[in-house]
PDB file of C-alpha atoms in Angstrom:
ATOM      1  CA  UNK A   1      -1.524  -2.536  12.979  1.00  0.00           C
ATOM      2  CA  UNK A   2      -2.432   0.536  10.921  1.00  0.00           C
ATOM      3  CA  UNK A   3      -0.577   1.106   7.623  1.00  0.00           C
ATOM      4  CA  UNK A   4       0.514   4.537   8.879  1.00  0.00           C
ATOM      5  CA  UNK A   5       2.229   3.043  11.928  1.00  0.00           C
ATOM      6  CA  UNK A   6       5.962   3.815  11.621  1.00  0.00           C
ATOM      7  CA  UNK A   7       6.759   0.288  12.827  1.00  0.00           C
ATOM      8  CA  UNK A   8       4.743  -1.417  10.091  1.00  0.00           C
ATOM      9  CA  UNK A   9       7.573  -1.798   7.580  1.00  0.00           C
ATOM     10  CA  UNK A  10      10.026  -3.019  10.219  1.00  0.00           C
ATOM     11  CA  UNK A  11       7.565  -5.640  11.424  1.00  0.00           C
ATOM     12  CA  UNK A  12       6.964  -6.797   7.837  1.00  0.00           C
ATOM     13  CA  UNK A  13      10.671  -6.893   7.041  1.00  0.00           C
ATOM     14  CA  UNK A  14      12.008  -8.435  10.246  1.00  0.00           C
ATOM     15  CA  UNK A  15       9.121 -10.384  11.744  1.00  0.00           C
ATOM     16  CA  UNK A  16       8.586 -14.128  11.756  1.00  0.00           C
ATOM     17  CA  UNK A  17       5.852 -15.066   9.275  1.00  0.00           C
ATOM     18  CA  UNK A  18       3.317 -17.724  10.253  1.00  0.00           C
ATOM     19  CA  UNK A  19       0.833 -18.893   7.617  1.00  0.00           C
ATOM     20  CA  UNK A  20      -2.757 -18.856   8.858  1.00  0.00           C
ATOM     21  CA  UNK A  21      -4.662 -19.689   5.677  1.00  0.00           C
ATOM     22  CA  UNK A  22      -5.021 -19.222   1.946  1.00  0.00           C
ATOM     23  CA  UNK A  23      -7.228 -16.738   0.089  1.00  0.00           C
ATOM     24  CA  UNK A  24      -8.671 -19.235  -2.361  1.00  0.00           C
ATOM     25  CA  UNK A  25     -10.345 -16.732  -4.708  1.00  0.00           C
ATOM     26  CA  UNK A  26      -6.989 -15.270  -5.768  1.00  0.00           C
ATOM     27  CA  UNK A  27      -5.564 -16.458  -9.094  1.00  0.00           C
ATOM     28  CA  UNK A  28      -2.040 -16.698  -7.641  1.00  0.00           C
ATOM     29  CA  UNK A  29      -0.978 -18.260  -4.345  1.00  0.00           C
ATOM     30  CA  UNK A  30      -2.067 -15.700  -1.741  1.00  0.00           C
ATOM     31  CA  UNK A  31      -1.542 -16.544   1.918  1.00  0.00           C
ATOM     32  CA  UNK A  32      -2.952 -14.776   4.965  1.00  0.00           C
ATOM     33  CA  UNK A  33      -0.244 -14.670   7.611  1.00  0.00           C
ATOM     34  CA  UNK A  34       0.626 -13.270  10.992  1.00  0.00           C
ATOM     35  CA  UNK A  35       3.952 -11.553  11.521  1.00  0.00           C
ATOM     36  CA  UNK A  36       5.563 -10.556  14.801  1.00  0.00           C
ATOM     37  CA  UNK A  37       8.727  -8.665  15.669  1.00  0.00           C
ATOM     38  CA  UNK A  38      10.037  -7.180  18.897  1.00  0.00           C
ATOM     39  CA  UNK A  39       6.646  -7.338  20.618  1.00  0.00           C
ATOM     40  CA  UNK A  40       4.698  -5.845  17.702  1.00  0.00           C
ATOM     41  CA  UNK A  41       2.328  -8.012  15.665  1.00  0.00           C
ATOM     42  CA  UNK A  42       0.317  -7.621  12.490  1.00  0.00           C
ATOM     43  CA  UNK A  43      -1.485  -9.572   9.802  1.00  0.00           C
ATOM     44  CA  UNK A  44      -0.174  -9.591   6.277  1.00  0.00           C
ATOM     45  CA  UNK A  45      -0.637 -11.069   2.837  1.00  0.00           C
ATOM     46  CA  UNK A  46       2.249 -13.153   1.519  1.00  0.00           C
ATOM     47  CA  UNK A  47       2.453 -14.027  -2.186  1.00  0.00           C
ATOM     48  CA  UNK A  48       5.409 -16.331  -2.867  1.00  0.00           C
ATOM     49  CA  UNK A  49       7.003 -15.955  -6.285  1.00  0.00           C
ATOM     50  CA  UNK A  50       6.837 -19.733  -6.763  1.00  0.00           C
ATOM     51  CA  UNK A  51       3.022 -19.492  -6.565  1.00  0.00           C
ATOM     52  CA  UNK A  52       2.650 -17.014  -9.426  1.00  0.00           C
ATOM     53  CA  UNK A  53       0.648 -18.246 -12.387  1.00  0.00           C
ATOM     54  CA  UNK A  54       2.504 -17.727 -15.694  1.00  0.00           C
ATOM     55  CA  UNK A  55       1.048 -14.981 -17.918  1.00  0.00           C
ATOM     56  CA  UNK A  56       1.606 -14.468 -21.630  1.00  0.00           C
ATOM     57  CA  UNK A  57       2.250 -10.724 -21.347  1.00  0.00           C
ATOM     58  CA  UNK A  58       4.303 -10.479 -18.131  1.00  0.00           C
ATOM     59  CA  UNK A  59       7.646 -12.206 -17.537  1.00  0.00           C
ATOM     60  CA  UNK A  60       7.481 -15.146 -15.128  1.00  0.00           C
ATOM     61  CA  UNK A  61       8.376 -14.424 -11.536  1.00  0.00           C
ATOM     62  CA  UNK A  62       7.959 -10.644 -11.762  1.00  0.00           C
ATOM     63  CA  UNK A  63       4.521 -10.054 -10.237  1.00  0.00           C
ATOM     64  CA  UNK A  64       5.751  -9.704  -6.662  1.00  0.00           C
ATOM     65  CA  UNK A  65       8.273  -7.081  -7.709  1.00  0.00           C
ATOM     66  CA  UNK A  66       5.581  -5.168  -9.583  1.00  0.00           C
ATOM     67  CA  UNK A  67       3.529  -4.994  -6.402  1.00  0.00           C
ATOM     68  CA  UNK A  68       6.495  -3.510  -4.563  1.00  0.00           C
ATOM     69  CA  UNK A  69       7.198  -1.048  -7.386  1.00  0.00           C
ATOM     70  CA  UNK A  70       3.555   0.079  -7.326  1.00  0.00           C
ATOM     71  CA  UNK A  71       3.903   0.758  -3.611  1.00  0.00           C
ATOM     72  CA  UNK A  72       7.038   2.819  -4.278  1.00  0.00           C
ATOM     73  CA  UNK A  73       5.182   4.872  -6.890  1.00  0.00           C
ATOM     74  CA  UNK A  74       2.273   5.490  -4.508  1.00  0.00           C
ATOM     75  CA  UNK A  75       4.659   6.628  -1.781  1.00  0.00           C
ATOM     76  CA  UNK A  76       6.556   8.899  -4.161  1.00  0.00           C
ATOM     77  CA  UNK A  77       3.280  10.568  -5.145  1.00  0.00           C
ATOM     78  CA  UNK A  78       2.704  11.201  -1.442  1.00  0.00           C
ATOM     79  CA  UNK A  79      -0.730   9.605  -1.402  1.00  0.00           C
ATOM     80  CA  UNK A  80      -0.058   6.383   0.568  1.00  0.00           C
ATOM     81  CA  UNK A  81      -2.697   4.515  -1.430  1.00  0.00           C
ATOM     82  CA  UNK A  82      -0.967   1.123  -1.253  1.00  0.00           C
ATOM     83  CA  UNK A  83      -0.411  -0.624   2.085  1.00  0.00           C
ATOM     84  CA  UNK A  84       3.244  -1.119   3.104  1.00  0.00           C
ATOM     85  CA  UNK A  85       4.662  -3.692   0.695  1.00  0.00           C
ATOM     86  CA  UNK A  86       8.083  -5.309   0.352  1.00  0.00           C
ATOM     87  CA  UNK A  87       9.976  -8.321  -0.956  1.00  0.00           C
ATOM     88  CA  UNK A  88      11.431 -10.810   1.510  1.00  0.00           C
ATOM     89  CA  UNK A  89      11.956 -14.459   2.271  1.00  0.00           C
ATOM     90  CA  UNK A  90       8.929 -16.307   3.599  1.00  0.00           C
ATOM     91  CA  UNK A  91       7.891 -19.861   4.436  1.00  0.00           C
ATOM     92  CA  UNK A  92       7.736 -20.753   0.728  1.00  0.00           C
ATOM     93  CA  UNK A  93      10.650 -18.702  -0.517  1.00  0.00           C
ATOM     94  CA  UNK A  94      10.917 -15.092  -1.656  1.00  0.00           C
ATOM     95  CA  UNK A  95       7.698 -13.224  -2.207  1.00  0.00           C
ATOM     96  CA  UNK A  96       5.675 -10.097  -1.715  1.00  0.00           C
ATOM     97  CA  UNK A  97       4.566  -9.253   1.819  1.00  0.00           C
ATOM     98  CA  UNK A  98       1.890  -6.592   2.292  1.00  0.00           C
ATOM     99  CA  UNK A  99       0.247  -5.337   5.452  1.00  0.00           C
ATOM    100  CA  UNK A 100      -3.326  -6.570   5.826  1.00  0.00           C
ATOM    101  CA  UNK A 101      -5.963  -3.814   5.844  1.00  0.00           C
ATOM    102  CA  UNK A 102      -9.278  -4.216   7.662  1.00  0.00           C
ATOM    103  CA  UNK A 103     -12.270  -2.832   5.782  1.00  0.00           C
ATOM    104  CA  UNK A 104     -15.433  -1.024   6.752  1.00  0.00           C
ATOM    105  CA  UNK A 105     -18.545  -3.177   6.380  1.00  0.00           C
ATOM    106  CA  UNK A 106     -21.268  -1.941   4.007  1.00  0.00           C
ATOM    107  CA  UNK A 107     -19.070   0.868   2.717  1.00  0.00           C
ATOM    108  CA  UNK A 108     -18.464  -0.008  -0.917  1.00  0.00           C
ATOM    109  CA  UNK A 109     -17.086   2.655  -3.239  1.00  0.00           C
ATOM    110  CA  UNK A 110     -17.761   0.686  -6.450  1.00  0.00           C
ATOM    111  CA  UNK A 111     -20.997  -1.130  -7.176  1.00  0.00           C
ATOM    112  CA  UNK A 112     -23.004  -2.902  -9.849  1.00  0.00           C
ATOM    113  CA  UNK A 113     -26.612  -1.862  -9.299  1.00  0.00           C
ATOM    114  CA  UNK A 114     -29.959  -1.191 -10.911  1.00  0.00           C
ATOM    115  CA  UNK A 115     -30.046   2.292 -12.461  1.00  0.00           C
ATOM    116  CA  UNK A 116     -32.505   3.607  -9.862  1.00  0.00           C
ATOM    117  CA  UNK A 117     -30.248   2.461  -7.020  1.00  0.00           C
ATOM    118  CA  UNK A 118     -27.118   4.327  -8.133  1.00  0.00           C
ATOM    119  CA  UNK A 119     -26.542   7.329  -5.823  1.00  0.00           C
ATOM    120  CA  UNK A 120     -26.960  10.695  -7.559  1.00  0.00           C
ATOM    121  CA  UNK A 121     -23.417  11.806  -6.730  1.00  0.00           C
ATOM    122  CA  UNK A 122     -21.807   8.649  -8.141  1.00  0.00           C
ATOM    123  CA  UNK A 123     -20.242   8.360 -11.597  1.00  0.00           C
ATOM    124  CA  UNK A 124     -21.530   5.775 -14.049  1.00  0.00           C
ATOM    125  CA  UNK A 125     -18.920   3.774 -15.930  1.00  0.00           C
ATOM    126  CA  UNK A 126     -20.821   1.100 -17.837  1.00  0.00           C
ATOM    127  CA  UNK A 127     -24.421   0.211 -18.644  1.00  0.00           C
ATOM    128  CA  UNK A 128     -25.141  -3.478 -19.147  1.00  0.00           C
ATOM    129  CA  UNK A 129     -27.701  -6.227 -18.596  1.00  0.00           C
ATOM    130  CA  UNK A 130     -27.712  -8.913 -15.940  1.00  0.00           C
ATOM    131  CA  UNK A 131     -28.393 -12.616 -16.541  1.00  0.00           C
ATOM    132  CA  UNK A 132     -32.127 -11.903 -16.648  1.00  0.00           C
ATOM    133  CA  UNK A 133     -31.836  -9.093 -19.194  1.00  0.00           C
ATOM    134  CA  UNK A 134     -32.483  -6.356 -16.642  1.00  0.00           C
ATOM    135  CA  UNK A 135     -30.411  -3.147 -16.865  1.00  0.00           C
ATOM    136  CA  UNK A 136     -27.536  -2.641 -14.431  1.00  0.00           C
ATOM    137  CA  UNK A 137     -24.954   0.103 -14.067  1.00  0.00           C
ATOM    138  CA  UNK A 138     -21.336  -0.183 -13.006  1.00  0.00           C
ATOM    139  CA  UNK A 139     -20.598   2.981 -11.034  1.00  0.00           C
ATOM    140  CA  UNK A 140     -18.268   4.367  -8.412  1.00  0.00           C
ATOM    141  CA  UNK A 141     -18.324   7.121  -5.824  1.00  0.00           C
ATOM    142  CA  UNK A 142     -17.081  10.605  -6.720  1.00  0.00           C
ATOM    143  CA  UNK A 143     -14.541  10.332  -3.919  1.00  0.00           C
ATOM    144  CA  UNK A 144     -11.274  12.299  -3.659  1.00  0.00           C
ATOM    145  CA  UNK A 145      -9.257   9.193  -2.768  1.00  0.00           C
ATOM    146  CA  UNK A 146     -10.683   7.317  -5.744  1.00  0.00           C
ATOM    147  CA  UNK A 147      -9.619  10.197  -8.001  1.00  0.00           C
ATOM    148  CA  UNK A 148      -6.080   9.813  -6.670  1.00  0.00           C
ATOM    149  CA  UNK A 149      -6.287   6.047  -7.167  1.00  0.00           C
ATOM    150  CA  UNK A 150      -7.416   6.578 -10.760  1.00  0.00           C
ATOM    151  CA  UNK A 151      -4.337   8.747 -11.354  1.00  0.00           C
ATOM    152  CA  UNK A 152      -2.093   6.137  -9.732  1.00  0.00           C
ATOM    153  CA  UNK A 153      -3.558   3.473 -12.004  1.00  0.00           C
ATOM    154  CA  UNK A 154      -2.669   5.528 -15.072  1.00  0.00           C
ATOM    155  CA  UNK A 155       0.886   6.055 -13.830  1.00  0.00           C
ATOM    156  CA  UNK A 156       1.452   2.355 -13.053  1.00  0.00           C
ATOM    157  CA  UNK A 157      -0.577   1.199 -16.072  1.00  0.00           C
ATOM    158  CA  UNK A 158      -2.717  -1.050 -13.897  1.00  0.00           C
ATOM    159  CA  UNK A 159      -4.202  -3.876 -15.948  1.00  0.00           C
ATOM    160  CA  UNK A 160      -6.563  -5.144 -13.238  1.00  0.00           C
ATOM    161  CA  UNK A 161      -8.236  -2.471 -11.086  1.00  0.00           C
ATOM    162  CA  UNK A 162     -11.304  -4.372  -9.937  1.00  0.00           C
ATOM    163  CA  UNK A 163     -13.818  -3.091  -7.414  1.00  0.00           C
ATOM    164  CA  UNK A 164     -12.655  -5.764  -4.994  1.00  0.00           C
ATOM    165  CA  UNK A 165      -9.131  -4.352  -5.167  1.00  0.00           C
ATOM    166  CA  UNK A 166     -10.293  -1.117  -3.520  1.00  0.00           C
ATOM    167  CA  UNK A 167     -10.397  -1.201   0.273  1.00  0.00           C
ATOM    168  CA  UNK A 168     -12.238   1.331   2.444  1.00  0.00           C
ATOM    169  CA  UNK A 169     -10.707   1.244   5.922  1.00  0.00           C
ATOM    170  CA  UNK A 170     -12.743   2.023   9.073  1.00  0.00           C
ATOM    171  CA  UNK A 171     -10.902   5.356   9.472  1.00  0.00           C
ATOM    172  CA  UNK A 172     -11.996   6.393   5.975  1.00  0.00           C
ATOM    173  CA  UNK A 173      -8.663   5.832   4.241  1.00  0.00           C
ATOM    174  CA  UNK A 174      -8.860   4.188   0.817  1.00  0.00           C
ATOM    175  CA  UNK A 175      -6.274   1.658  -0.329  1.00  0.00           C
ATOM    176  CA  UNK A 176      -5.617  -0.138  -3.588  1.00  0.00           C
ATOM    177  CA  UNK A 177      -4.221  -3.680  -3.617  1.00  0.00           C
ATOM    178  CA  UNK A 178      -3.286  -6.426  -6.113  1.00  0.00           C
ATOM    179  CA  UNK A 179      -0.904  -4.602  -8.444  1.00  0.00           C
ATOM    180  CA  UNK A 180       0.957  -7.616  -9.806  1.00  0.00           C
ATOM    181  CA  UNK A 181      -0.126  -6.980 -13.396  1.00  0.00           C
ATOM    182  CA  UNK A 182       0.990  -3.373 -13.502  1.00  0.00           C
ATOM    183  CA  UNK A 183       3.876  -1.355 -14.953  1.00  0.00           C
ATOM    184  CA  UNK A 184       4.024  -3.036 -18.351  1.00  0.00           C
ATOM    185  CA  UNK A 185       5.632  -0.815 -21.004  1.00  0.00           C
ATOM    186  CA  UNK A 186       2.696  -1.491 -23.342  1.00  0.00           C
ATOM    187  CA  UNK A 187      -0.632   0.227 -22.721  1.00  0.00           C
ATOM    188  CA  UNK A 188      -2.753  -2.179 -20.655  1.00  0.00           C
ATOM    189  CA  UNK A 189      -4.831   0.135 -18.441  1.00  0.00           C
ATOM    190  CA  UNK A 190      -7.939  -1.756 -17.367  1.00  0.00           C
ATOM    191  CA  UNK A 191      -9.985  -0.346 -14.497  1.00  0.00           C
ATOM    192  CA  UNK A 192     -13.448   0.251 -13.078  1.00  0.00           C
ATOM    193  CA  UNK A 193     -12.495   3.874 -12.320  1.00  0.00           C
ATOM    194  CA  UNK A 194     -13.375   5.503 -15.648  1.00  0.00           C
ATOM    195  CA  UNK A 195     -15.854   8.004 -14.205  1.00  0.00           C
ATOM    196  CA  UNK A 196     -13.690  11.088 -14.799  1.00  0.00           C
ATOM    197  CA  UNK A 197     -12.810  10.653 -18.484  1.00  0.00           C
ATOM    198  CA  UNK A 198     -11.876  14.047 -19.922  1.00  0.00           C
ATOM    199  CA  UNK A 199     -12.208  15.817 -16.572  1.00  0.00           C
ATOM    200  CA  UNK A 200      -9.320  18.097 -15.529  1.00  0.00           C
ATOM    201  CA  UNK A 201      -6.778  16.782 -13.085  1.00  0.00           C
ATOM    202  CA  UNK A 202      -6.944  18.517  -9.723  1.00  0.00           C
ATOM    203  CA  UNK A 203      -4.246  20.991  -8.704  1.00  0.00           C
ATOM    204  CA  UNK A 204      -3.240  18.461  -6.046  1.00  0.00           C
ATOM    205  CA  UNK A 205      -2.726  15.754  -8.667  1.00  0.00           C
ATOM    206  CA  UNK A 206      -0.775  18.065 -10.941  1.00  0.00           C
ATOM    207  CA  UNK A 207       1.519  19.089  -8.090  1.00  0.00           C
ATOM    208  CA  UNK A 208       2.017  15.458  -7.011  1.00  0.00           C
ATOM    209  CA  UNK A 209       2.884  14.396 -10.546  1.00  0.00           C
ATOM    210  CA  UNK A 210       5.345  17.264 -10.850  1.00  0.00           C
ATOM    211  CA  UNK A 211       7.086  16.236  -7.625  1.00  0.00           C
ATOM    212  CA  UNK A 212       7.090  12.630  -8.788  1.00  0.00           C
ATOM    213  CA  UNK A 213       8.735  13.569 -12.083  1.00  0.00           C
ATOM    214  CA  UNK A 214      11.494  15.335 -10.169  1.00  0.00           C
ATOM    215  CA  UNK A 215      12.022  12.292  -7.935  1.00  0.00           C
ATOM    216  CA  UNK A 216      12.385  10.108 -11.017  1.00  0.00           C
ATOM    217  CA  UNK A 217      15.495  12.115 -11.883  1.00  0.00           C
ATOM    218  CA  UNK A 218      17.055  10.894  -8.631  1.00  0.00           C
ATOM    219  CA  UNK A 219      17.111   7.613  -6.728  1.00  0.00           C
ATOM    220  CA  UNK A 220      13.469   6.653  -7.369  1.00  0.00           C
ATOM    221  CA  UNK A 221      14.193   5.423 -10.894  1.00  0.00           C
ATOM    222  CA  UNK A 222      17.001   3.228  -9.571  1.00  0.00           C
ATOM    223  CA  UNK A 223      14.787   1.848  -6.809  1.00  0.00           C
ATOM    224  CA  UNK A 224      12.107   0.961  -9.354  1.00  0.00           C
ATOM    225  CA  UNK A 225      14.697  -0.637 -11.642  1.00  0.00           C
ATOM    226  CA  UNK A 226      15.291  -3.265  -8.953  1.00  0.00           C
ATOM    227  CA  UNK A 227      11.797  -4.608  -9.723  1.00  0.00           C
ATOM    228  CA  UNK A 228      10.979  -3.732 -13.342  1.00  0.00           C
ATOM    229  CA  UNK A 229      12.931  -3.297 -16.582  1.00  0.00           C
ATOM    230  CA  UNK A 230      14.586  -0.041 -17.718  1.00  0.00           C
ATOM    231  CA  UNK A 231      12.044   0.155 -20.541  1.00  0.00           C
ATOM    232  CA  UNK A 232       9.208  -0.083 -18.027  1.00  0.00           C
ATOM    233  CA  UNK A 233      10.800   2.601 -15.847  1.00  0.00           C
ATOM    234  CA  UNK A 234      11.018   4.893 -18.872  1.00  0.00           C
ATOM    235  CA  UNK A 235       7.370   4.156 -19.680  1.00  0.00           C
ATOM    236  CA  UNK A 236       6.399   5.521 -16.247  1.00  0.00           C
ATOM    237  CA  UNK A 237       8.095   8.804 -17.151  1.00  0.00           C
ATOM    238  CA  UNK A 238       6.244   8.891 -20.446  1.00  0.00           C
ATOM    239  CA  UNK A 239       2.858   8.290 -18.817  1.00  0.00           C
ATOM    240  CA  UNK A 240       3.493  11.015 -16.223  1.00  0.00           C
ATOM    241  CA  UNK A 241       4.563  13.434 -18.934  1.00  0.00           C
ATOM    242  CA  UNK A 242       1.421  12.647 -20.940  1.00  0.00           C
ATOM    243  CA  UNK A 243      -0.812  13.231 -17.919  1.00  0.00           C
ATOM    244  CA  UNK A 244       0.831  16.559 -17.179  1.00  0.00           C
ATOM    245  CA  UNK A 245       0.747  17.598 -20.826  1.00  0.00           C
ATOM    246  CA  UNK A 246      -2.922  16.765 -21.377  1.00  0.00           C
ATOM    247  CA  UNK A 247      -4.081  17.788 -17.917  1.00  0.00           C
ATOM    248  CA  UNK A 248      -7.140  15.510 -17.963  1.00  0.00           C
ATOM    249  CA  UNK A 249      -8.096  11.956 -17.078  1.00  0.00           C
ATOM    250  CA  UNK A 250      -7.500   9.808 -20.157  1.00  0.00           C
ATOM    251  CA  UNK A 251     -10.027   7.718 -22.053  1.00  0.00           C
ATOM    252  CA  UNK A 252      -9.563   4.022 -22.894  1.00  0.00           C
ATOM    253  CA  UNK A 253      -7.118   3.532 -25.742  1.00  0.00           C
ATOM    254  CA  UNK A 254      -9.179   0.918 -27.557  1.00  0.00           C
ATOM    255  CA  UNK A 255      -6.088  -1.300 -27.738  1.00  0.00           C
ATOM    256  CA  UNK A 256      -7.031  -3.305 -24.657  1.00  0.00           C
ATOM    257  CA  UNK A 257     -10.294  -4.222 -22.847  1.00  0.00           C
ATOM    258  CA  UNK A 258     -11.113  -1.146 -20.764  1.00  0.00           C
ATOM    259  CA  UNK A 259     -12.722  -2.909 -17.795  1.00  0.00           C
ATOM    260  CA  UNK A 260     -11.558  -6.084 -16.020  1.00  0.00           C
ATOM    261  CA  UNK A 261     -14.020  -8.940 -16.019  1.00  0.00           C
ATOM    262  CA  UNK A 262     -15.467  -9.799 -13.660  1.00  0.00           C
ATOM    263  CA  UNK A 263     -15.295  -6.209 -12.354  1.00  0.00           C
ATOM    264  CA  UNK A 264     -15.144  -7.385  -8.704  1.00  0.00           C
TER     265      UNK A 264
END
């Protein structure tokens, strides 16, 4: 099922969830499931709250709600960068359920490569050395959807935008996943998408942020408050206002590691 399918949210919300396996590389319990409702079927990721690993800087049991809140922010911006995501009961209790997205093979948008192998139209983020002392570059494509994703990450204060959390679907759509450590009131932005530091926001981004700010004066703030604290909701407003006021992609604050490690 495609994320744009109007039935996707109903299937996720109402369907019977059957666990098919576990994604063992994830730090929290992450289960690959099938879900079926009224003749429609899909695959999804289910992250039960009881499987969340405690973190020192995020309250226990809140990661699933942060994933849902990040989806709500993406939808309010009008960019549909996060697959349909909701909270519901599952086989192991309440948790986050998110539509599974198939990816295009050999179509990476972020890479760690030798300097000569980085495409000319890509943006370098970090120069480093591999285990043998040879130079490598962390870089990403100069892609319109990645620019939107970079703006989303600033708005939700994403503390863990790894390359592996960016999915390139066969139809060309780009999605971001794994937003459990987002929306903290303190500055924790940590991402591989630093290639536009100081570059002006596009007119599209400015218009989307303006619409988003207006929505925050209505029901959106209340919807977000079901998943995060009032202080964290207010921090979203402050980050949006800062983006609109400065009009450029921000630089790392220096208060927090700028890039997640490992970056994939």
